[in-house]
Coordinates of C-alpha atoms in Angstrom, one line a residue:
M1 CA -50.2 21.5 33.0
K2 CA -49.4 22.1 36.7
V3 CA -46.4 19.8 36.5
T4 CA -45.2 21.6 33.5
L5 CA -45.5 25.0 35.2
T6 CA -43.8 23.7 38.3
L7 CA -40.9 22.4 36.2
I8 CA -40.6 25.7 34.4
G9 CA -40.6 27.4 37.7
L10 CA -37.8 25.1 39.0
L11 CA -35.7 25.6 35.9
F12 CA -36.1 29.4 36.2
L13 CA -34.9 29.3 39.8
L14 CA -32.0 27.1 38.8
A15 CA -31.0 29.4 36.0
T16 CA -31.1 32.6 38.1
P17 CA -28.2 33.0 40.5
A18 CA -29.1 33.6 44.1
R19 CA -28.4 37.2 45.1
A20 CA -27.5 38.2 48.6
D21 CA -29.4 41.1 50.2
F22 CA -27.7 44.3 51.2
G23 CA -26.0 44.2 54.5
D24 CA -28.0 45.4 57.6
C25 CA -27.0 49.0 58.2
T26 CA -28.3 48.8 61.8
S27 CA -25.7 46.1 62.5
P28 CA -22.4 47.4 64.1
E29 CA -20.5 44.6 62.5
Y30 CA -21.7 45.5 59.0
M31 CA -21.2 49.3 59.5
S32 CA -17.6 48.7 60.7
G33 CA -16.8 47.6 57.2
F34 CA -16.9 51.2 56.0
D35 CA -13.9 52.0 58.0
D36 CA -10.5 51.4 56.4
G37 CA -8.7 51.4 59.7
S38 CA -6.5 54.4 58.8
E39 CA -4.0 55.3 61.4
G40 CA -5.4 57.7 64.1
V41 CA -9.0 56.8 63.3
D42 CA -11.2 55.2 65.9
P43 CA -12.8 52.1 64.3
S44 CA -15.9 52.6 66.5
A45 CA -16.9 56.0 64.9
P46 CA -18.6 57.6 63.1
H47 CA -20.2 54.6 61.4
L48 CA -21.6 52.8 64.4
D49 CA -23.5 55.4 66.3
I50 CA -26.1 56.3 63.6
T51 CA -29.8 55.7 63.0
C52 CA -29.7 54.4 59.4
V53 CA -32.2 55.3 56.8
I54 CA -32.1 54.3 53.1
E55 CA -32.1 57.4 51.0
F56 CA -32.4 55.6 47.6
E57 CA -32.0 52.2 46.1
F58 CA -32.3 50.9 42.5
E59 CA -31.2 48.0 40.2
Y60 CA -29.4 48.2 36.9
P61 CA -28.1 45.8 34.3
T62 CA -24.4 44.9 33.9
P63 CA -22.5 42.4 31.6
S64 CA -22.7 39.9 34.5
G65 CA -26.3 40.4 35.4
P66 CA -28.3 42.9 37.5
R67 CA -26.7 44.8 40.3
R68 CA -28.0 47.2 42.9
I69 CA -26.9 50.5 44.3
R70 CA -28.2 52.3 47.4
G71 CA -27.5 55.3 49.5
I72 CA -27.8 55.3 53.2
R73 CA -27.3 58.0 55.9
D74 CA -27.9 59.0 59.5
I75 CA -31.4 60.2 59.8
N76 CA -30.1 63.3 61.6
A77 CA -27.2 64.1 59.2
D78 CA -29.0 66.0 56.5
W79 CA -29.2 69.2 58.6
A80 CA -25.6 69.9 57.8
F81 CA -25.7 69.2 54.0
R82 CA -25.9 72.0 51.5
E83 CA -29.3 72.5 49.8
G84 CA -29.7 70.1 46.9
A85 CA -26.5 68.2 47.6
L86 CA -28.2 65.1 49.0
A87 CA -30.4 64.7 45.9
Q88 CA -27.3 64.9 43.7
V89 CA -25.9 61.7 45.3
E90 CA -28.6 59.7 43.7
A91 CA -28.3 61.7 40.5
G92 CA -24.6 61.0 40.5
A93 CA -25.2 57.2 41.1
R94 CA -27.6 57.0 38.2
A95 CA -25.2 59.0 35.9
A96 CA -22.4 56.7 36.9
V97 CA -24.5 53.6 35.9
A98 CA -25.1 55.2 32.5
A99 CA -21.4 55.9 32.1
M100 CA -20.6 52.2 32.8
R101 CA -22.0 51.3 29.4
Q102 CA -19.1 53.2 27.7
I103 CA -16.0 51.6 29.3
G104 CA -15.8 48.2 27.8
P105 CA -16.1 44.8 29.7
Y106 CA -16.3 45.3 33.4
E107 CA -17.5 43.7 36.7
V108 CA -19.1 45.4 39.6
D109 CA -20.6 44.3 43.0
D110 CA -23.6 45.8 44.7
I111 CA -22.7 49.2 46.0
T112 CA -23.7 51.0 49.2
L113 CA -22.9 54.7 49.6
L114 CA -22.7 55.8 53.2
I115 CA -23.5 59.6 53.2
L116 CA -21.9 61.3 56.2
D117 CA -21.1 64.8 57.4
D118 CA -17.6 65.6 58.5
T119 CA -18.2 66.0 62.2
Y120 CA -15.5 63.4 63.0
G121 CA -12.7 65.3 61.3
R122 CA -11.7 62.6 58.9
L123 CA -11.1 65.1 56.1
D124 CA -8.2 66.7 57.9
D125 CA -6.2 63.6 57.2
A126 CA -7.2 63.3 53.6
E127 CA -4.5 63.8 50.9
D128 CA -7.1 65.1 48.5
N129 CA -10.4 66.2 50.2
R130 CA -12.0 67.1 46.9
T131 CA -12.9 63.4 46.6
G132 CA -15.2 63.6 49.6
A133 CA -14.9 59.9 49.9
L134 CA -12.2 58.3 52.0
T135 CA -12.7 54.6 52.0
V136 CA -13.8 52.0 49.5
S137 CA -14.1 48.5 51.0
R138 CA -15.1 45.3 49.2
S139 CA -16.9 43.1 51.7
H140 CA -19.3 40.2 51.1
N141 CA -19.7 41.0 47.4
E142 CA -20.7 44.5 48.3
C143 CA -18.6 47.6 47.7
L144 CA -18.9 50.1 50.6
V145 CA -18.1 53.7 50.0
D146 CA -17.9 56.6 52.5
V147 CA -19.1 59.9 51.2
Y148 CA -18.3 63.0 53.3
M149 CA -20.7 65.8 52.3
L150 CA -19.0 68.7 54.2
S151 CA -15.8 68.6 52.0
T152 CA -15.3 71.1 49.3
S153 CA -17.0 68.5 47.1
G154 CA -20.2 68.7 49.1
A155 CA -21.6 71.5 46.9
P156 CA -24.3 70.1 44.6
E157 CA -22.4 70.9 41.4
F158 CA -19.5 68.7 42.6
V159 CA -21.3 65.7 43.9
P160 CA -22.0 63.6 40.7
F161 CA -18.4 63.8 39.6
V162 CA -17.3 62.6 43.1
I163 CA -19.8 59.8 43.2
G164 CA -18.7 58.6 39.7
H165 CA -15.0 58.7 40.9
E166 CA -15.7 56.5 43.9
I167 CA -18.0 54.1 42.1
F168 CA -15.3 53.5 39.6
H169 CA -13.1 52.3 42.4
C170 CA -15.8 49.7 43.0
I171 CA -15.5 48.7 39.3
Q172 CA -11.7 48.5 39.6
H173 CA -11.9 46.2 42.7
A174 CA -14.3 43.9 41.0
S175 CA -12.7 43.8 37.5
L176 CA -9.0 43.7 38.2
T177 CA -6.8 41.3 40.1
R178 CA -6.1 41.6 43.8
A179 CA -2.4 42.0 43.0
Q180 CA -3.2 44.9 40.7
M181 CA -5.3 46.6 43.3
R182 CA -2.7 46.1 46.0
T183 CA -0.6 48.7 44.0
S184 CA -3.5 51.2 44.1
T185 CA -2.1 53.1 47.1
E186 CA 1.6 52.9 46.0
E187 CA 3.1 52.6 42.5
G188 CA -0.3 52.1 40.8
V189 CA -1.9 55.2 42.2
W190 CA -1.4 57.1 38.9
W191 CA -3.7 54.8 36.9
T192 CA -6.2 53.9 39.7
E193 CA -6.9 57.6 40.7
G194 CA -6.3 59.0 37.2
S195 CA -8.8 56.6 35.6
A196 CA -11.3 57.2 38.5
D197 CA -11.2 61.0 37.8
Y198 CA -11.7 60.2 34.1
F199 CA -14.8 58.1 35.0
G200 CA -16.0 61.0 37.1
A201 CA -15.8 63.1 34.0
L202 CA -17.8 60.5 32.1
T203 CA -20.3 60.6 34.8
D204 CA -20.6 64.4 34.8
P205 CA -18.8 65.8 31.7
D206 CA -19.7 69.4 32.6
S207 CA -18.5 69.3 36.2
P208 CA -16.0 72.0 37.3
L209 CA -13.9 69.2 38.7
T210 CA -13.0 68.1 35.2
L211 CA -10.5 71.1 35.2
D212 CA -9.3 70.4 38.7
R213 CA -6.0 68.5 37.7
T214 CA -4.6 70.8 35.0
R215 CA -2.3 73.0 37.1
R216 CA -1.0 70.2 39.3
F217 CA -0.3 68.1 36.1
E218 CA 1.7 71.0 34.6
R219 CA 3.7 71.4 37.8
R220 CA 4.6 67.7 37.9
V221 CA 5.7 67.9 34.2
E222 CA 7.9 70.9 35.0
E223 CA 9.4 69.1 37.9
G224 CA 10.3 66.1 35.7
V225 CA 8.0 63.6 37.5
P226 CA 7.4 60.4 35.5
I227 CA 3.9 59.6 34.6
Y228 CA 3.9 56.5 36.8
D229 CA 4.8 58.7 39.8
M230 CA 1.8 60.9 39.4
D231 CA -1.5 60.4 41.1
Y232 CA -4.9 62.2 40.5
D233 CA -3.2 64.5 38.0
A234 CA -2.8 61.5 35.6
A235 CA -6.4 62.1 34.7
I236 CA -5.0 64.3 32.0
F237 CA -3.5 61.2 30.3
F238 CA -6.9 59.5 30.5
Y239 CA -8.6 62.5 28.9
W240 CA -6.2 62.1 26.0
F241 CA -6.9 58.4 26.0
H242 CA -10.6 59.1 25.6
R243 CA -10.1 60.8 22.3
A244 CA -7.2 58.6 21.0
R245 CA -8.4 55.2 21.9
G246 CA -12.1 55.7 23.0
S247 CA -13.8 55.1 26.3
S248 CA -14.6 51.5 25.4
Q249 CA -10.9 50.7 25.6
L250 CA -10.6 51.9 29.2
M251 CA -11.0 48.5 31.0
P252 CA -8.8 46.6 28.5
F253 CA -6.1 49.2 29.2
L254 CA -6.4 48.9 32.9
Q255 CA -6.3 45.1 32.7
Q256 CA -2.8 45.4 31.4
M257 CA -1.5 47.5 34.3
A258 CA 1.2 46.2 36.7
S259 CA 0.6 43.7 39.5
M260 CA 3.8 44.7 41.4
N261 CA 4.8 47.8 43.4
S262 CA 8.0 48.7 41.4
D263 CA 8.8 51.4 38.9
S264 CA 10.1 48.7 36.5
A265 CA 6.8 46.8 36.6
Q266 CA 4.9 50.0 35.9
R267 CA 7.2 50.9 32.9
A268 CA 6.8 47.3 31.5
A269 CA 3.0 47.5 31.8
M270 CA 2.9 50.9 30.1
R271 CA 5.1 49.7 27.2
S272 CA 2.7 46.7 26.8
A273 CA -0.4 48.8 26.9
L274 CA 0.7 51.5 24.4
S275 CA 3.3 51.7 21.7
D276 CA 6.1 54.2 21.6
E277 CA 4.2 56.1 18.9
E278 CA 1.1 56.4 21.1
W279 CA 3.0 57.6 24.1
L280 CA 4.6 60.2 21.9
S281 CA 1.2 61.2 20.5
F282 CA 0.1 61.9 24.1
V283 CA 3.1 64.2 24.7
E284 CA 2.5 65.9 21.3
A285 CA -1.2 66.5 22.1
Y286 CA -0.2 68.0 25.5
A287 CA 2.5 70.2 23.8
D288 CA -0.2 71.4 21.3
R289 CA -2.7 72.0 24.2
K290 CA -5.2 69.8 22.3
I291 CA -6.2 67.6 25.2
T292 CA -9.7 68.4 26.4
T293 CA -12.2 67.2 28.9
T294 CA -14.7 64.4 27.8
A295 CA -17.1 67.2 26.9
G296 CA -14.5 68.9 24.7
A297 CA -13.8 71.8 27.0
S298 CA -10.3 73.3 27.0
L299 CA -8.1 72.3 30.0
G300 CA -6.4 75.7 29.9
F301 CA -2.8 74.6 29.7
A302 CA -0.4 77.4 30.4
E303 CA 3.1 76.0 30.3
E304 CA 4.9 75.7 27.0
G305 CA 8.3 74.3 28.0
D306 CA 11.7 75.9 27.8
A307 CA 13.2 77.3 24.6
I308 CA 16.6 76.3 23.2
D309 CA 18.1 79.1 21.1
F310 CA 20.6 78.4 18.3
N311 CA 22.5 81.4 17.0
N312 CA 25.7 79.5 16.1
T313 CA 27.0 76.0 15.7
R314 CA 26.8 74.0 18.9
T315 CA 25.6 70.7 20.4
E316 CA 22.6 70.7 22.8
R317 CA 22.2 67.7 25.2
I318 CA 18.7 66.8 26.1
P319 CA 18.4 64.2 28.9
L320 CA 15.3 61.9 28.6
E321 CA 14.3 60.2 31.9
P322 CA 12.0 57.2 31.7
F323 CA 8.4 58.2 31.0
V324 CA 9.1 61.9 31.8
I325 CA 7.2 64.3 29.5
T326 CA 9.7 66.4 27.6
R327 CA 8.6 69.3 25.3
G328 CA 9.7 72.8 24.4
W329 CA 10.9 75.0 21.6
L330 CA 13.9 74.9 19.3
K331 CA 14.6 78.4 18.0
Y332 CA 16.9 79.0 15.0
D333 CA 18.2 82.4 14.1
C334 CA 18.0 83.6 10.5
G335 CA 20.1 81.4 8.2
E336 CA 20.5 77.8 7.1
W337 CA 21.0 75.0 9.6
E338 CA 21.8 71.3 9.6
N339 CA 20.5 69.0 12.4
E340 CA 22.0 65.7 13.5
L341 CA 20.1 63.9 16.3
R342 CA 21.8 61.1 18.2
P343 CA 20.9 58.4 18.9
D344 CA 18.9 57.7 15.9
P345 CA 16.1 56.7 16.1
V346 CA 14.9 58.4 19.3
N347 CA 11.2 58.9 20.4
L348 CA 11.3 62.6 19.5
E349 CA 9.4 64.5 16.9
A350 CA 9.0 68.2 16.0
R351 CA 6.8 70.5 14.0
R352 CA 7.3 74.1 12.7
E353 CA 5.5 76.6 14.7
S354 CA 3.3 77.6 11.8
E355 CA 2.4 74.0 10.9
S356 CA 0.3 71.4 12.6
D357 CA 1.8 68.0 11.5
W358 CA 4.5 66.3 13.6
G359 CA 7.4 64.4 12.2
G360 CA 11.1 63.9 12.4
L361 CA 13.3 66.9 13.0
P362 CA 14.3 68.2 9.6
D363 CA 17.9 67.5 8.5
T364 CA 18.0 71.0 7.1
I365 CA 16.2 74.2 8.3
D366 CA 16.2 77.4 6.2
T367 CA 15.0 80.5 8.0
E368 CA 16.0 83.0 5.3
E369 CA 12.4 84.4 5.0
A370 CA 12.2 85.2 8.8
D371 CA 14.4 86.6 11.4
S372 CA 14.0 83.4 13.3
V373 CA 12.0 80.2 13.2
R374 CA 10.7 78.1 16.1
Y375 CA 10.1 74.3 16.1
R376 CA 8.0 72.6 18.7
Y377 CA 9.6 69.4 19.9
A378 CA 8.2 66.6 22.0
A379 CA 9.8 63.5 23.4
I380 CA 9.3 60.6 25.8
N381 CA 11.6 57.8 26.7
T382 CA 9.8 54.5 27.3
R383 CA 12.9 52.6 28.3
D384 CA 14.1 51.7 31.8
S385 CA 17.1 54.0 31.9
R386 CA 18.0 57.6 31.0
Q387 CA 18.6 58.3 27.3
R388 CA 21.3 60.9 26.5
V389 CA 20.2 62.7 23.4
E390 CA 22.5 65.0 21.5
L391 CA 21.3 67.5 19.0
E392 CA 24.2 68.8 16.9
V393 CA 23.2 71.9 15.1
E394 CA 25.6 73.4 12.5
R395 CA 25.1 76.9 11.0
I396 CA 25.6 76.5 7.3
R397 CA 25.1 80.2 6.6
S398 CA 23.8 83.4 8.2
C399 CA 21.4 86.0 7.0
E400 CA 23.7 88.9 8.0
P401 CA 25.1 90.9 5.1
C402 CA 28.6 89.8 4.3
G403 CA 31.2 92.5 5.0
G404 CA 28.4 95.0 5.7
S405 CA 27.3 95.0 2.0
E406 CA 24.5 93.4 0.1
E407 CA 25.9 94.3 -3.3
I408 CA 26.8 91.5 -5.7
D409 CA 28.5 91.4 -9.2
I410 CA 26.6 89.4 -11.8
C411 CA 29.9 88.4 -13.4
L412 CA 30.7 86.2 -10.4
L413 CA 27.5 84.2 -10.6
G414 CA 28.0 80.5 -11.3
E415 CA 30.6 77.8 -10.5
W416 CA 34.3 78.2 -10.9
E417 CA 37.3 75.7 -10.7
M418 CA 40.7 76.7 -9.5
T419 CA 43.1 76.2 -12.4
G420 CA 46.2 78.2 -11.3
G421 CA 48.0 79.7 -8.3
G422 CA 46.5 79.1 -4.9
P423 CA 48.0 78.0 -1.6
I424 CA 50.5 75.4 -2.9
E425 CA 52.0 77.7 -5.5
W426 CA 52.1 80.5 -2.9
M427 CA 54.1 78.2 -0.5
R428 CA 56.5 77.2 -3.3
A429 CA 57.1 80.9 -4.0
Q430 CA 58.1 81.3 -0.4
G431 CA 60.8 78.6 -0.7
V432 CA 58.9 75.6 0.8
P433 CA 60.5 72.5 -0.8
I434 CA 57.4 70.8 -2.1
T435 CA 58.3 67.9 -4.3
R436 CA 54.8 66.5 -4.8
A437 CA 51.6 68.4 -4.8
D438 CA 48.0 67.4 -5.4
P439 CA 45.9 70.6 -4.9
G440 CA 42.6 68.8 -5.4
Q441 CA 39.7 69.9 -7.5
R442 CA 38.7 73.1 -5.9
I443 CA 35.2 74.3 -7.0
V444 CA 33.5 77.4 -5.6
G445 CA 30.1 78.9 -6.5
F446 CA 28.3 82.3 -6.1
D447 CA 24.6 82.8 -6.5
E448 CA 22.3 85.8 -6.9
R449 CA 21.0 85.6 -3.3
G450 CA 24.5 86.3 -2.0
I451 CA 25.2 82.7 -1.1
Y452 CA 28.7 81.3 -1.5
Y453 CA 29.7 77.6 -1.4
S454 CA 32.7 75.4 -2.0
K455 CA 32.6 71.7 -2.7
A456 CA 34.6 69.1 -0.7
F457 CA 38.0 68.1 -2.0
S458 CA 41.1 66.1 -1.0
T459 CA 44.6 67.5 -1.2
G460 CA 48.2 66.3 -0.4
M461 CA 51.8 67.1 -0.7
T462 CA 55.4 65.9 0.1
I463 CA 57.9 68.3 1.6
D464 CA 61.7 67.6 1.7
L465 CA 63.1 68.4 5.2
D466 CA 66.9 68.1 4.9
E467 CA 67.4 64.3 4.6
E468 CA 63.8 63.5 5.6
Q469 CA 60.4 63.9 4.0
A470 CA 57.0 65.0 5.4
E471 CA 53.8 63.8 4.0
A472 CA 50.6 65.9 4.4
E473 CA 47.2 64.5 3.4
G474 CA 44.0 66.4 4.0
A475 CA 40.3 66.8 3.1
A476 CA 38.2 69.9 3.0
L477 CA 34.5 69.7 4.0
P478 CA 31.8 71.4 2.0
A479 CA 31.5 75.0 3.0
V480 CA 28.6 77.5 2.8
G481 CA 28.5 81.2 3.5
R482 CA 27.7 84.6 2.0
W483 CA 29.5 86.9 -0.4
S484 CA 29.4 90.5 -1.4
V485 CA 31.5 93.0 -3.4
S486 CA 32.4 96.6 -2.8
R487 CA 33.1 99.2 -5.5
P488 CA 35.0 100.9 -6.9
A489 CA 37.8 99.1 -5.0
K490 CA 36.7 95.8 -6.6
N491 CA 36.9 93.9 -3.4
L492 CA 35.3 90.4 -3.0
T493 CA 34.4 89.5 0.6
I494 CA 33.5 85.9 1.5
C495 CA 31.9 85.2 4.9
Q496 CA 32.2 81.4 5.5
D497 CA 29.6 80.0 8.0
S498 CA 30.6 76.3 7.8
G499 CA 33.3 74.0 6.5
G500 CA 36.8 73.3 7.6
M501 CA 39.7 71.0 6.9
S502 CA 41.2 68.0 8.6
G503 CA 44.2 65.9 7.8
T504 CA 47.4 64.1 8.9
V505 CA 51.1 65.1 8.8
T506 CA 53.5 62.2 8.8
T507 CA 57.3 62.3 9.3
P508 CA 59.7 59.4 9.7
N509 CA 59.4 59.7 13.5
V510 CA 55.9 60.9 14.2
S511 CA 52.4 61.2 12.7
F512 CA 49.9 63.7 14.1
P513 CA 46.5 65.0 13.1
V514 CA 45.8 68.6 12.0
A515 CA 42.5 70.4 11.8
Q516 CA 41.2 73.9 10.9
A517 CA 37.7 74.9 11.6
G518 CA 35.7 76.6 8.9
G519 CA 34.2 80.0 9.2
G520 CA 35.5 83.6 9.1
Q521 CA 35.8 86.4 6.7
I522 CA 38.1 86.7 3.7
V523 CA 38.7 89.9 1.7
M524 CA 40.5 89.9 -1.7
D525 CA 40.8 91.9 -4.8
Y526 CA 39.2 90.4 -7.9
A527 CA 39.0 90.7 -11.7
C528 CA 36.2 88.9 -13.5
S529 CA 35.4 88.1 -17.2
R530 CA 33.1 85.8 -19.0
T531 CA 35.6 82.9 -18.6
T532 CA 38.1 83.8 -15.9
L533 CA 38.2 84.9 -12.3
N534 CA 41.4 86.2 -10.8
T535 CA 41.8 86.9 -7.1
S536 CA 44.6 88.5 -5.1
Q537 CA 44.7 88.1 -1.3
D538 CA 46.9 89.7 1.3
L539 CA 48.1 87.0 3.8
G540 CA 49.8 89.4 6.1
S541 CA 53.4 88.4 5.3
G542 CA 55.2 87.7 2.0
P543 CA 53.7 88.4 -1.4
R544 CA 49.9 88.3 -2.1
M545 CA 48.4 85.0 -3.0
E546 CA 47.2 85.0 -6.6
T547 CA 44.6 82.5 -7.7
T548 CA 43.0 81.8 -11.1
Y549 CA 39.6 80.2 -11.6
T550 CA 38.0 79.1 -14.8
R551 CA 34.2 79.2 -15.3
L552 CA 32.4 75.9 -15.3
T553 CA 28.9 77.1 -15.8
P554 CA 27.6 79.4 -18.6
P555 CA 27.9 83.1 -17.8
P556 CA 24.8 84.9 -16.8
E557 CA 22.5 86.1 -19.6
E558 CA 22.9 89.7 -18.4
M559 CA 26.5 89.5 -19.6
D560 CA 25.6 88.8 -23.2

């Protein structure tokens, strides 16, 4: 039996890895490991000249076996700490250990927190003294952390968040490659510090510091700073990640981050870690102000982005720099509009202000029921170079009364085809030697809302010019606009908002293009019956142009 127990004991010893003790905090050599050797800092202070006491120490389980964490301080340092703050260091450490269970597979070494006052002036050189911890060193399988209790984070309500932030740096150093961590003070600072702030929020979800990055993040967005050039403010991305992917995906995400200090390496890693659709979902959630802290608290976003107003046909150019958050408003005046976005596809989506679902920008937008309509748009370019996006917006019709009148004549309602007269016959009457004419099938329509339209058609003619001939071929685009009548003068007014004609004139010696933009107002006399519409238009010189149209659709029932 004794032999059996001895063998069991030996097997137990062999199966349990040997664990090194914490370093001796009375040893100057050990204590010098807390100093990161920053420029202007004397390596001999303040770590060496202290009387070390252990404030707390405990063990906890990890995926790779038990680990320990302790807090040490100068026996004389606590006089300067705010009441209750020292106890919150241990509370923060225990809360951080609980948060570790949420983040997916990770590694971590034993951790020593050196709790100091700020009598040495280190915080004056800190880029962000809210962290209250300036160095994280990995030495002899132990992660060493400086905690400065006189920073703005020294108040009890701030301490657990800060402790969680710094402990997560220990997790990063143990879980990620050395090459990845070498980027943590340069190109990789956005994900190292952003994720550490996020872990601080997992440690203490209700901390006031969870709201600390909102304004700076918004400023960086307004300045056009790429996500990979941010730093602590990238915590906003990780708050979104928390809801979209879940905290358990944090470490798998970080393990895909870049190992090189270059913008291109960061972009490639970001593309690998998330799809274009996911990056766009992040921008959309930000534009909607739906990103919250881990506790679900509003981050209080204030900026909405610029508004682009469309009150006539034009092309808007939107530059998309790599991984720069782009969002704003597209405002359309009352009317009907057509959108064409180039290139297609592009990582851009929109939603109507009154709706919640995002999707592609509509090809057609009708704002007749409102004075104007706004669409929220969001975009992010995940490529390595700028994208030049063009949004061509064409006004198909306006809501303004045509000719200052909203009156219509029910006799005109329906579709009509030109069957006599018109431009070619008018030119012949003026002596233009047209020997061949194809006027095209010209169809126009009038509806009860006061909307006018004409369908596309092709036309052509041959003109004798002394001993030469000129050929003219053209095509008219579909046109849309408004119409009204005035009485008793029996005037028909057409206000065309879109359309136009293009073509080519060819002579024996030269060929050249011709074009005429659509739009404008036309006033003519008219006479209407159940089957026929006659119009008479003054062209300013020569006789009036007479045109006859024959009804294609049944007459309105009101005419029966």
